[in-house]
Amino acid sequence: MAKSRKKSTRGGAQFFEDSTKPVELSPQDERTLGKVYNLASKITTLVDQDSEPVLAIPARSLSNVSFNEKKRVLQMGAKTTNRELFNLSQAKSFMQTALVAAGAKRLVEMGKTTSIRGLYYMLKHDVKGTKEPTFHDQGECDPVIEDCEVLLEALREELHLFADKRGDMVGNITIVDSGDEIDCSRMGSGGYAIPSIVEPSVIQFKKCSADFVLHVEKNTVWQRFNEDKFWKKHNCILTHGNGQPPRGVRRLLNRLHTELKLPIFCLLDNDPWGYYIYSVVKQGSINLAYESERMATPDAKFIGVRSRDFERCGLSEGVKISLSDVDRKRAKQIADYPWFVHKKEWQREIDTMLRNGFKLEVEALVSRSISYMTEEYVPRLLKEGDFLD
Amino acid sequence: MAKSRKKSTRGGAQFFEDSTKPVELSPQDERTLGKVYNLASKITTLVDQDSEPVLAIPARSLSNVSFNEKKRVLQMGAKTTNRELFNLSQAKSFMQTALVAAGAKRLVEMGKTTSIRGLYYMLKHDVKGTKEPTFHDQGECDPVIEDCEVLLEALREELHLFADKRGDMVGNITIVDSGDEIDCSRMGSGGYAIPSIVEPSVIQFKKCSADFVLHVEKNTVWQRFNEDKFWKKHNCILTHGNGQPPRGVRRLLNRLHTELKLPIFCLLDNDPWGYYIYSVVKQGSINLAYESERMATPDAKFIGVRSRDFERCGLSEGVKISLSDVDRKRAKQIADYPWFVHKKEWQREIDTMLRNGFKLEVEALVSRSISYMTEEYVPRLLKEGDFLD
């Protein structure tokens, strides 16, 4: 096995014009590479047997996604779609799939990571002897990357691909990131920028005295909580994902919960987008159901803002934002999600918003006073255990 | 003076339903507060004299902006527009201006900061005895904030208002942020998240051995440079602003250059957007010309990607992205900017792009090899001093 790998590595080095030498691999990288080799060997076996090369790609369609009530995450079913080399309509995507797998192999071997944009550029070239590009544009490459993730049963991060990074962290935790020890209670007003790959090979938890994680939607709200040193007073970790949290932030929340047993509380807007963000953090994304078990945190709680808050918190009239038709439609769709449909409290919450006819942003709490959210709103809900599940 | 201030503070505390006590002020905050008091006293003086209350707002129109060839930054002219209280069409904006100034005063006194969204919510209410809101929406509030900045000659940050934060930093510099010492050479793969307010009252430079700053456009490119420890090999600081750098990042680059005398090199896409980002970093934004002297870095250099690079770097055909009509139009506008129009090299650069008919992203360099940009491209240009000014 070791021998044949060495051979293939040389092949890879010739295929990509890259002289970087292979590095020593981590156990995780060894596993990923093993998966790529298995895939390749399945194809060569077929060829050796004079059979037509074919890949069975797990179907990423909605019909192949279901909610696992026990694990409380989205899961992919067993449906697959064949991708054949000797089929005019599938030959190109067969080639693209092999190319992405080869690219991932190369990245892992080099010990380098790249963005999906970088991989696209790395793989894009005219097929030898033709004017036909391997990929016309990024849009042709992205779904093939997702195909490879499900085909190889490897998270994108394990294929050494990273997504955009955004989102920051402060609080009572010390981590080690790529060998650097980082005390997140000494990160000033800026904070520690959460990287896009937070797998245990990159990030280790060194010391944590925090009791929970408060995840807020927006960086501006995060700045308010950090300035008021909320995490110090309430012994917690404070994160944000600048809107819908990117993969790195979701995976980090998952790890903080599963490995350190920290409860995760989400402070999001009282609107369909806020509900959706909660749903993605909690249950995973429908598009990427195959990664939910490691990216989602089914125990996450929704700590507000709630539809009842306009009256309950005595907010001023001006903070109401009328619901649009799109908002109403989205709210109804979300109410029908399998993980919300049987929950009375969520049905009531969404129903109240629809009857209110308006939505509320977290910043609306500023109309009470600048630090109302950090000094009264969240502390009261935490104390009373008053959140949605 | 001290006495009259105290009085007004109480008034403020009544006006805003906020019980937070005033804090001790920094010299900077004292100055800002002094400016607000001067403004208020101008108005009350007019009232005492039985004159009509009027504010002379410096005009923020393009016609009042000029390029100062000597300082090499955009500057506002002396034109002002009157805003009168006893004028039906101006009374509301007079009230809004006073309201924003009062809000800033309140924030400074409390030692708190907020987003412009937060300020909007803080100030929005129905005018007493009417159903008329002080602001209909955020869009009505934002220009008034800018009016107050020019009127008070205070950066937004000095009014305790912050913008979105994005952008990270790593490298051979140790800073102090809100009392926390942060060694940016020990920040792992994630980095130090640059806050939106980086004024000397918040961020101090403690120790810096770096020779220069490399500012890259995108976080994905920044990740590549950080992973390859470019800043360690080349003794520099590495920043990004996730696209057009937000105010905090631009102000930080300005401070790194003016206070630490570090050259700033910008690695941006070879497209009109990349040119524009360079222009904003270097000369300031046309909309916000009044802050250019503290936000812009006229000595910043453009280190690529260049229109010549497709051939020069031997990139593969697939990396070309055709120019759109909008691209062509924007490129011509940028070529006519006063700080580009007399520079032969910039005229040639933009002209070459137009003749090429395509643009190139920094990531296109990946088509050579994954670390071509960090190991060959940028080091060669730095060594040869080959950049645009």
Short mmCIF file of C-alpha atoms in Angstrom, two decimals, chain A residues 9-20 98-107 109-110 119 122-125, chain B residues 367-369:
data_model
loop_
_atom_site.label_atom_id
_atom_site.label_comp_id
_atom_site.label_asym_id
_atom_site.label_seq_id
_atom_site.Cartn_x
_atom_site.Cartn_y
_atom_site.Cartn_z
CA THR A 9 2.16 10.80 -5.55
CA ARG A 10 4.71 11.15 -8.29
CA GLY A 11 1.94 10.92 -10.84
CA GLY A 12 0.11 13.68 -9.05
CA ALA A 13 3.18 15.84 -8.96
CA GLN A 14 3.48 15.51 -12.71
CA PHE A 15 -0.17 16.17 -13.35
CA PHE A 16 -0.14 19.39 -11.33
CA GLU A 17 2.75 21.66 -12.21
CA ASP A 18 3.79 21.87 -8.61
CA SER A 19 7.12 20.93 -7.25
CA THR A 20 6.15 21.13 -3.59
CA ALA A 98 -11.95 12.46 -10.57
CA LEU A 99 -10.20 15.80 -11.00
CA VAL A 100 -11.55 17.23 -7.73
CA ALA A 101 -10.58 14.04 -5.89
CA ALA A 102 -7.09 14.26 -7.41
CA GLY A 103 -6.87 17.91 -6.40
CA ALA A 104 -7.84 17.09 -2.82
CA LYS A 105 -5.26 14.29 -2.79
CA ARG A 106 -2.62 16.73 -3.93
CA LEU A 107 -3.56 19.31 -1.27
CA GLU A 109 -0.13 15.39 0.32
CA MET A 110 1.35 18.87 0.27
CA LEU A 119 -9.18 24.64 -6.17
CA MET A 122 -5.91 24.78 -9.70
CA LEU A 123 -8.01 22.32 -11.71
CA LYS A 124 -9.10 24.52 -14.56
CA HIS A 125 -7.30 23.83 -17.83
CA SER B 367 -3.09 27.92 -11.57
CA ARG B 368 0.72 28.07 -11.51
CA SER B 369 0.93 26.34 -8.16
#
